[in-house]
GROMACS .gro file of C-alpha atoms in nm:
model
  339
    1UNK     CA    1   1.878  -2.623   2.341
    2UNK     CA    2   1.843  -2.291   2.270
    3UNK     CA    3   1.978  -2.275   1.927
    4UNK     CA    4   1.740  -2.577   1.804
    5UNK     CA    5   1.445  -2.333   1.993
    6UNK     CA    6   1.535  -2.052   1.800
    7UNK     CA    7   1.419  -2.091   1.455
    8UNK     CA    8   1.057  -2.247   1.560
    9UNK     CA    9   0.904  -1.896   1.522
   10UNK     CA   10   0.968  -1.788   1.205
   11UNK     CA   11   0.921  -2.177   1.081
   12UNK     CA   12   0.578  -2.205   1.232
   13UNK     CA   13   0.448  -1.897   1.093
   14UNK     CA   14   0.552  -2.051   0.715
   15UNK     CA   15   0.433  -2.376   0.823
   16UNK     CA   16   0.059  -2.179   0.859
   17UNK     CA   17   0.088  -1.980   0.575
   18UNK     CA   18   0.151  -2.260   0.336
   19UNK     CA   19  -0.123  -2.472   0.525
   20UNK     CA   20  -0.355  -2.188   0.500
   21UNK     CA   21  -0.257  -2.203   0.124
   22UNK     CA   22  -0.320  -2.584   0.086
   23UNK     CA   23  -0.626  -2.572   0.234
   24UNK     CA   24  -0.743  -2.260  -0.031
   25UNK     CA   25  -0.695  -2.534  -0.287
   26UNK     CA   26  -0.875  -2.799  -0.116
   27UNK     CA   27  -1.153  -2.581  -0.088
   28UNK     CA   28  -1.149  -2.390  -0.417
   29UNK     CA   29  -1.476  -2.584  -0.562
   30UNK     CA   30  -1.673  -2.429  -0.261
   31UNK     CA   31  -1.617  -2.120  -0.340
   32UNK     CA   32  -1.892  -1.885  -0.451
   33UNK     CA   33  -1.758  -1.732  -0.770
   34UNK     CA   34  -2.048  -1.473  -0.835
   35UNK     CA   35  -1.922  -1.325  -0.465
   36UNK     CA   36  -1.603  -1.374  -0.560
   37UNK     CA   37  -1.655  -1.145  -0.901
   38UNK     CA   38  -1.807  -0.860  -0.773
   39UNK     CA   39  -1.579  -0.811  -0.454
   40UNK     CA   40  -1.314  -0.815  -0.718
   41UNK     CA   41  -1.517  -0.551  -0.907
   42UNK     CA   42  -1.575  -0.356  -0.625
   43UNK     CA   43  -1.259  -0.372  -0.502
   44UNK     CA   44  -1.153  -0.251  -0.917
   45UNK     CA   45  -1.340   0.015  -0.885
   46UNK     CA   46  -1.186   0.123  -0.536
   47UNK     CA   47  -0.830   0.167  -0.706
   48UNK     CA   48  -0.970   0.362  -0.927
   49UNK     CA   49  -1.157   0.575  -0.729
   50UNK     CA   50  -0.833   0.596  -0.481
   51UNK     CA   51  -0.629   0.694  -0.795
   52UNK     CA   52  -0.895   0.946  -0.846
   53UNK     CA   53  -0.780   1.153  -0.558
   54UNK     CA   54  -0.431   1.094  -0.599
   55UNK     CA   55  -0.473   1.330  -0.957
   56UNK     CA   56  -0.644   1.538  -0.782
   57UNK     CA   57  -0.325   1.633  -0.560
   58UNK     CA   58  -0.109   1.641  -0.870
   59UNK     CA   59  -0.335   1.882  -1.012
   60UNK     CA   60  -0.346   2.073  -0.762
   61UNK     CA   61   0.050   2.071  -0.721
   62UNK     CA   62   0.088   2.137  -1.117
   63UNK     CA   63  -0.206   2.341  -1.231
   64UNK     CA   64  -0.050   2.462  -1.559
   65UNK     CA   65   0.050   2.094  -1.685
   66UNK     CA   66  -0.169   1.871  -1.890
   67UNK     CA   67  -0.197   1.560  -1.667
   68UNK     CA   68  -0.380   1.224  -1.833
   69UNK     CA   69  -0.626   1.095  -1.529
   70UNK     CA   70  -0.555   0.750  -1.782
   71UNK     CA   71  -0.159   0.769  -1.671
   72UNK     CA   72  -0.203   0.803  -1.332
   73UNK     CA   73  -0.413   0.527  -1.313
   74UNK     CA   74  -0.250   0.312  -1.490
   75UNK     CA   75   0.064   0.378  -1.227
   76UNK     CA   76  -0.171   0.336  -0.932
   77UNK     CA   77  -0.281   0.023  -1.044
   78UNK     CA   78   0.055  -0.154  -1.158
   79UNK     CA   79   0.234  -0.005  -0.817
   80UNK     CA   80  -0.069  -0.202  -0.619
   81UNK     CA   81   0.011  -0.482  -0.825
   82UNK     CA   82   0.327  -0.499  -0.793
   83UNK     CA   83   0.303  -0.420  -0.407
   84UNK     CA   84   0.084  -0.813  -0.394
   85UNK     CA   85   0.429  -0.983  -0.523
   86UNK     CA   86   0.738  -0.797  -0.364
   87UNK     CA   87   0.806  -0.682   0.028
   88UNK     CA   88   0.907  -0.355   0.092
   89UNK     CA   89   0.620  -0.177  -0.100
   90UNK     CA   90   0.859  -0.188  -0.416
   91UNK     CA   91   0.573  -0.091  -0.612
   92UNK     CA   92   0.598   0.263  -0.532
   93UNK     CA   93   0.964   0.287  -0.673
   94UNK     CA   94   0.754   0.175  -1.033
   95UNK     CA   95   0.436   0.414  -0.964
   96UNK     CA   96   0.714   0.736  -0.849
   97UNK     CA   97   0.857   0.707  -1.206
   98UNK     CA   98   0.535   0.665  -1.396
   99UNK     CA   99   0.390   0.939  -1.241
  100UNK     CA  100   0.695   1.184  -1.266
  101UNK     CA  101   0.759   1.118  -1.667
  102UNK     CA  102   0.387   1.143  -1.672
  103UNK     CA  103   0.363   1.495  -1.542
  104UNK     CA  104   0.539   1.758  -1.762
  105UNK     CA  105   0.769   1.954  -1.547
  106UNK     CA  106   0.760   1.755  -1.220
  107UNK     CA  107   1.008   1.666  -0.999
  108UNK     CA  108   1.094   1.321  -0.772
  109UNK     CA  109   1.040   1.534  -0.469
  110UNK     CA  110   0.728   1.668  -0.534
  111UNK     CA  111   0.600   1.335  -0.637
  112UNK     CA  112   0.722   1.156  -0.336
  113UNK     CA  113   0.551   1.438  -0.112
  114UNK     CA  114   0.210   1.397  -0.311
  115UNK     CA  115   0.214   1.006  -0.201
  116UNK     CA  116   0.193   1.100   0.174
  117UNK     CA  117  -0.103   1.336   0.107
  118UNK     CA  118  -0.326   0.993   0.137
  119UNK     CA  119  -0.218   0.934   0.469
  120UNK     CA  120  -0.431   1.140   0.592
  121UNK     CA  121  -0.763   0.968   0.496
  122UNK     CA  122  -0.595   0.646   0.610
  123UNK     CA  123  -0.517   0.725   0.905
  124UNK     CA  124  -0.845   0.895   1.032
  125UNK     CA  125  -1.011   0.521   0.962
  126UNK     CA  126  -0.715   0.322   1.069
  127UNK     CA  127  -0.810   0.486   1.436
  128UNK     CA  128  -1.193   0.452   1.422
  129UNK     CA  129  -1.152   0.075   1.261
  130UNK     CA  130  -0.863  -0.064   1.478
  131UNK     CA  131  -1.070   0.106   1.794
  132UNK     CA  132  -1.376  -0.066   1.703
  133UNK     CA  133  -1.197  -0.349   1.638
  134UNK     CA  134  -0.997  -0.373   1.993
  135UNK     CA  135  -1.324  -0.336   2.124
  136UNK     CA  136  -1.474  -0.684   1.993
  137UNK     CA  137  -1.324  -0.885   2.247
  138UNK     CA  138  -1.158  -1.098   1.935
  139UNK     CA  139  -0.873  -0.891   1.802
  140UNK     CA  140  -0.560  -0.919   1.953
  141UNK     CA  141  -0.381  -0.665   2.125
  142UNK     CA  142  -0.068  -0.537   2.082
  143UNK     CA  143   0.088  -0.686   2.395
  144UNK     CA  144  -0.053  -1.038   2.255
  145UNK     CA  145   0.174  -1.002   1.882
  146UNK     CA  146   0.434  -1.172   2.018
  147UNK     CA  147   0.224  -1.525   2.058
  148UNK     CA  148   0.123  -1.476   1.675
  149UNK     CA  149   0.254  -1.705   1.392
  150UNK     CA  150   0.348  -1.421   1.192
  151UNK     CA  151   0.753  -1.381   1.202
  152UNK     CA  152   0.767  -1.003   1.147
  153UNK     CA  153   0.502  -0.935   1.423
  154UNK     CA  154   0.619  -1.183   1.649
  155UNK     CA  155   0.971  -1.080   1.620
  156UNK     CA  156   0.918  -0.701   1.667
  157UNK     CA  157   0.684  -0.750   1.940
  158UNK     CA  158   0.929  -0.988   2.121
  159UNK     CA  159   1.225  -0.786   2.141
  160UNK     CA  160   1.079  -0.428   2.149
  161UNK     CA  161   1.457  -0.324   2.246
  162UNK     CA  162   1.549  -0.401   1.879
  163UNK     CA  163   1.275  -0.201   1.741
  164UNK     CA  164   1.354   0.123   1.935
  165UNK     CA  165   1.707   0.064   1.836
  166UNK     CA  166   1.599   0.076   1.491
  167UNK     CA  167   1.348   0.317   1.514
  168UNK     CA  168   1.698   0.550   1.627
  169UNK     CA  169   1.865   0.452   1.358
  170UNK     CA  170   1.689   0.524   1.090
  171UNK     CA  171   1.565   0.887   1.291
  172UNK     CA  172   1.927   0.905   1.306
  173UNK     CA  173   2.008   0.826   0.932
  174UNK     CA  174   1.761   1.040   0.835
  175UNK     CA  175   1.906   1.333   0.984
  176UNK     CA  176   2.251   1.313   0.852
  177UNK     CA  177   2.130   1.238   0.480
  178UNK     CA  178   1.939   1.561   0.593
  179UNK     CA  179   2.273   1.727   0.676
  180UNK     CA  180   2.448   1.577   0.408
  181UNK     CA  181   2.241   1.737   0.150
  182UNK     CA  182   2.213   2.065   0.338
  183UNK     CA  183   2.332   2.301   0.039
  184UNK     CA  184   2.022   2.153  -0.157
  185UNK     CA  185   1.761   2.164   0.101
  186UNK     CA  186   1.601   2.478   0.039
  187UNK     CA  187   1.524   2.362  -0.366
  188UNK     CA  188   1.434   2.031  -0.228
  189UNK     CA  189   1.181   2.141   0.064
  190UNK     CA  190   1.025   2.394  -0.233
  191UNK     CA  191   0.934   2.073  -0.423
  192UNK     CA  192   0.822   1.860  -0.128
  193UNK     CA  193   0.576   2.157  -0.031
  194UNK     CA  194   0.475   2.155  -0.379
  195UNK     CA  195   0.355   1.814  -0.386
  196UNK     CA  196   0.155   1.853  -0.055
  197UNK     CA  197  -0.013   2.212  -0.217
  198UNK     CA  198  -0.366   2.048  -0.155
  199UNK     CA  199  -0.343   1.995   0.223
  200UNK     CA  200  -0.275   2.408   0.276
  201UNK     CA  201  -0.637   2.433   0.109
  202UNK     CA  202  -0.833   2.251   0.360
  203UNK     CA  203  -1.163   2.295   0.202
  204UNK     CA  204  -1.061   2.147  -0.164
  205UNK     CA  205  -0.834   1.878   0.002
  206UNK     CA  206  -1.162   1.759   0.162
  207UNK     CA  207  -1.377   1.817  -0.103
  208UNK     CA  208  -1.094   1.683  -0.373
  209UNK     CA  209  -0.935   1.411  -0.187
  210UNK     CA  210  -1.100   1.273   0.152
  211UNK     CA  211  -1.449   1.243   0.016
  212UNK     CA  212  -1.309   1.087  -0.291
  213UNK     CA  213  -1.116   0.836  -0.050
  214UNK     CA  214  -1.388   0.787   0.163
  215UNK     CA  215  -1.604   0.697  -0.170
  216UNK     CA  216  -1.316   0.474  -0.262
  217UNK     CA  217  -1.338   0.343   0.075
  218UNK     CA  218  -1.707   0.205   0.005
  219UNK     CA  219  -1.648   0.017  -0.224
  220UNK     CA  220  -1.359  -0.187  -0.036
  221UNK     CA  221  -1.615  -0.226   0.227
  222UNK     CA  222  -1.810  -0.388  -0.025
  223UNK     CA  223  -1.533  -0.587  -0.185
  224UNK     CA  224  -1.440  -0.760   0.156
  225UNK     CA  225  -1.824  -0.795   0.213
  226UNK     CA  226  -1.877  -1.020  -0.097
  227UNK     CA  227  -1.553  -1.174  -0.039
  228UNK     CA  228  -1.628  -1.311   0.302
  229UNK     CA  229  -1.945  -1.434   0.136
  230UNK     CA  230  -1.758  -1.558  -0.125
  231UNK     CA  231  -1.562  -1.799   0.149
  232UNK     CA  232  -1.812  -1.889   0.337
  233UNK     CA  233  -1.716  -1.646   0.593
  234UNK     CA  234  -2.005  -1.436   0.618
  235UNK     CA  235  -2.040  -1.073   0.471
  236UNK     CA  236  -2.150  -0.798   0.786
  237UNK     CA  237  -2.085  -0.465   0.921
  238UNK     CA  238  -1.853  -0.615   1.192
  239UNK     CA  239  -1.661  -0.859   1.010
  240UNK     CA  240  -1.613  -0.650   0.700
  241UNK     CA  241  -1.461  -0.405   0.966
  242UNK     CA  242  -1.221  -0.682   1.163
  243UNK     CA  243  -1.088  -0.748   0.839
  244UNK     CA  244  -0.983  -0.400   0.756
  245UNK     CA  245  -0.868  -0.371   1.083
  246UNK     CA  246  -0.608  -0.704   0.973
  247UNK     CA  247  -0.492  -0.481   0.695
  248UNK     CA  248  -0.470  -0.197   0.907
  249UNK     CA  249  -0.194  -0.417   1.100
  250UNK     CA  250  -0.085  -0.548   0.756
  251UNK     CA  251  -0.002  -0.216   0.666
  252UNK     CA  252   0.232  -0.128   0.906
  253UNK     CA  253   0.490  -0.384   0.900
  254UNK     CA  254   0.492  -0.444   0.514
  255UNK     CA  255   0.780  -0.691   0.537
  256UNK     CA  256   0.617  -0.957   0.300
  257UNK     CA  257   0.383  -0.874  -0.036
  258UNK     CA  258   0.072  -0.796   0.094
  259UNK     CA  259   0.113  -0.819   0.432
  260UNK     CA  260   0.154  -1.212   0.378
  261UNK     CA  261   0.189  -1.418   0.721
  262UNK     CA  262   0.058  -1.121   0.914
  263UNK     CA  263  -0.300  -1.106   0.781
  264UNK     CA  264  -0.280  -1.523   0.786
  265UNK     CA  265  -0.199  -1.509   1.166
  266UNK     CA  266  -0.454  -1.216   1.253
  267UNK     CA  267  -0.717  -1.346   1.052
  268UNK     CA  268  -0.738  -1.727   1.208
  269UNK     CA  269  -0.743  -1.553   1.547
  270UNK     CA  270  -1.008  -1.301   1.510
  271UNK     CA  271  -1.269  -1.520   1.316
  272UNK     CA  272  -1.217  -1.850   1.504
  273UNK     CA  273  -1.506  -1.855   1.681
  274UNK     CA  274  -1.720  -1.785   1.335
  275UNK     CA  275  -1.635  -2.048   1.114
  276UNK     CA  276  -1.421  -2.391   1.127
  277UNK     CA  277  -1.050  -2.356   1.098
  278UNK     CA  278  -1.014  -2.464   0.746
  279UNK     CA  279  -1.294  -2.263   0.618
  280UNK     CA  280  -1.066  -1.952   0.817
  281UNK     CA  281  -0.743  -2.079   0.667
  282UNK     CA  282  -0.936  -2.082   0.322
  283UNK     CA  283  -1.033  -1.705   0.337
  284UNK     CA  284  -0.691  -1.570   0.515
  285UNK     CA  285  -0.541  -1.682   0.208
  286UNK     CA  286  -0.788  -1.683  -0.109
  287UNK     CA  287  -0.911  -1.335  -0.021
  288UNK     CA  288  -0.526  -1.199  -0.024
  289UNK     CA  289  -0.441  -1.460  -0.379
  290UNK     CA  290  -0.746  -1.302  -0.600
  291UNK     CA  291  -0.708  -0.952  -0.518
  292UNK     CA  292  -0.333  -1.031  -0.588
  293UNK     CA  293  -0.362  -1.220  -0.896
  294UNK     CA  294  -0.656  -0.962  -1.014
  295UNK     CA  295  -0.467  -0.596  -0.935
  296UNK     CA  296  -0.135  -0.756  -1.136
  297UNK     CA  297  -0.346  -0.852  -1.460
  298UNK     CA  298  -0.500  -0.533  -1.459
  299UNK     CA  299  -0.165  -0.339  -1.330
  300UNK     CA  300   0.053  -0.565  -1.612
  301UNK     CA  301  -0.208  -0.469  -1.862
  302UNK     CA  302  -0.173  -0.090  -1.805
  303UNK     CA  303   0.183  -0.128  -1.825
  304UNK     CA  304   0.144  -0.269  -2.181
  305UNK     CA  305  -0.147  -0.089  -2.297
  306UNK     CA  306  -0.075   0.294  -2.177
  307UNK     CA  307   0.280   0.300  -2.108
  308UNK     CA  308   0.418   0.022  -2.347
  309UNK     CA  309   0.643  -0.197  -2.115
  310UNK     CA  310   0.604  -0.580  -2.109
  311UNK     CA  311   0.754  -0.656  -1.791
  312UNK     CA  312   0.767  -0.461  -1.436
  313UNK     CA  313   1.202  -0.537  -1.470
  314UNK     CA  314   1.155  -0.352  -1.792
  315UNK     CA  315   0.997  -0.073  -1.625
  316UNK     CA  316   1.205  -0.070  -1.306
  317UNK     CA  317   1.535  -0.107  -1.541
  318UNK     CA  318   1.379   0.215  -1.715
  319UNK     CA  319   1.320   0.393  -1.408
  320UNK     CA  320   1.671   0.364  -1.293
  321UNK     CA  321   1.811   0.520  -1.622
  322UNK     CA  322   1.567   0.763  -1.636
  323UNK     CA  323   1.678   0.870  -1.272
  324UNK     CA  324   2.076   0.874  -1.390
  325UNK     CA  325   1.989   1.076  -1.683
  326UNK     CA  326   1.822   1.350  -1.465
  327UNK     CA  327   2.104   1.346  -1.227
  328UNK     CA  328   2.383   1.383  -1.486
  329UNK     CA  329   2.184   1.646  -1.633
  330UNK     CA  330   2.199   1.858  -1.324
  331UNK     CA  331   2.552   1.818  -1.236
  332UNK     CA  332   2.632   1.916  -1.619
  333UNK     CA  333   2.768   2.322  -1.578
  334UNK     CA  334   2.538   2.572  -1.773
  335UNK     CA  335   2.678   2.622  -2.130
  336UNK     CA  336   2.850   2.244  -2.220
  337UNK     CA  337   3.095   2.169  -1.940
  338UNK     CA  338   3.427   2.299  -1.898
  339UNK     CA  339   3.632   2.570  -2.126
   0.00000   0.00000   0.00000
């Protein structure tokens, strides 16, 4: 009995999803596309602002280099693109190597180190959002995951055991590769502290980078706000605020593209007593499908336009060789190899 039991979970959460999907299509013609547009623009202009501050910490961390505001947008865009498609957050493998051959003289460390500098911004609203939202009486707790159709969630949240073991293990892991590479850690923590420069001057990082996020931020307000409009949802303060509370959640267990399942699962729940479940189902997933299918046409068309790829495997296959090539160049000995 327990073996038949075991795989309802994870099966009932794809069940939803692809429900949730089916009924997107059934409703499609009800759909208000002039909503639908400008959260889309809105949520374009976002990126861009978002990408905005990310230059501004690569300036910051390279001040003598000539760095293209064009570039790094371009790589912001395609790695959020790409992010809507694959798990993992294998976008950022594509944006780290755009941004690195786009900055003269930069290393992978420094790079990498620059991508946690946005953090901070996130984090300061992930608190104030996901309190508000705990708040409402509607958003589930974290004691409550378990009972969600959302595998990931679900899983984690029913055997919390599991998760502490892995949460060792890769503490653990991460401390021997830290050993491991002990002779190099000095050059290494130089460049990681290089790509973080910003956050030692508090006044330009908030000046150069929060505000700028917070602007960014705005605009996603607005982008969910016509959205929800756009599905028949309802744009306001509170909803626009339980949705980016979903993400919030999304964000943290970005096992599927997009958070996919998760945001299904949280968003049924926390607006079922707003519209009819079909009209939910329609949103959870038509919301998450056009800012998917809008930030890979704009992220494939900066890949063809600025950096002249024509597929994300093309780029990723050029990433890896670009990555051998820099590592065979630093184990070469100074002067040609051996005499």
């Amino acid at each position: 009995m327990s073996l038949a039991a075991a795989p309802a979970l994870p099966l009932a959460g794809i069940g939803d999803f692809f429900d949730a999907v089916g009924k997107f299509f059934d409703n499609i013609a009800a759909i208000r596309w002039g909503a639908l547009l400008l959260g889309l623009l809105c949520f374009g202009v976002y990126l861009t602002i978002r990408s905005r501050a990310f230059y501004n910490v690569l300036r910051a961390a390279y001040p003598a280099e000539r760095i293209e505001f064009k570039r790094i947008w371009g790589a912001y865009i395609a790695a959020y693109g790409f992010n809507n498609i694959v798990p993992a957050r294998g976008g950022d493998v594509i944006k780290l190597f755009l941004v690195k051959t786009s900055v003269p003289h930069s290393t992978y460390p420094a790079i990498a180190a620059a991508f946690f500098v946005e953090l901070g911004f996130d984090a300061t609203m992930g608190v104030l959002i996901l309190g508000f939202a705990f708040t409402q009486g509607v958003f589930p707790k974290p004691p409550d995951f378990s009972k969600l159709h959302a595998f990931d969630l679900s899983f984690f949240a029913s055997h919390p055991r599991f998760l502490l073991f892995l949460l060792t293990f890769l503490a653990v892991a991460g401390l021997f590769a830290f050993a491991m590479l002990s002779t190099r850690v000095r050059a290494f923590w130089a460049r990681v502290r290089q790509g973080l420069t910003i956050i030692f001057d508090r006044r330009r990082y908030f000046r150069e980078v929060w505000l700028v996020q917070f602007g960014g931020w705005c605009f996603r307000f607005a982008a969910f706000w016509f959205l929800l409009d756009a599905f028949h949802i309802g744009g306001s303060v509170k909803n626009v605020l339980l949705v980016l509370g979903v993400n919030a959640v999304a964000a943290v267990v970005p096992f599927t593209p997009g958070g996919a399942g998760v945001q299904q699962a949280f968003l049924v729940k926390v607006f079922a007593g707003v519209a009819s479940g079909a009209t939910v189902a329609a949103y959870s997933v038509g919301q998450q499908i056009a800012i998917a299918a809008f930030s890979l046409a704009v992220g494939f068309a900066a890949l063809a336009t600025i950096f002249k790829f024509r597929s994300f495997k093309e780029v990723i296959a050029a990433g890896r060789e670009h990555r051998e090539a820099e590592r065979a160049a630093a184990e070469t000995p100074v002067g040609g190899g051996l005499q």
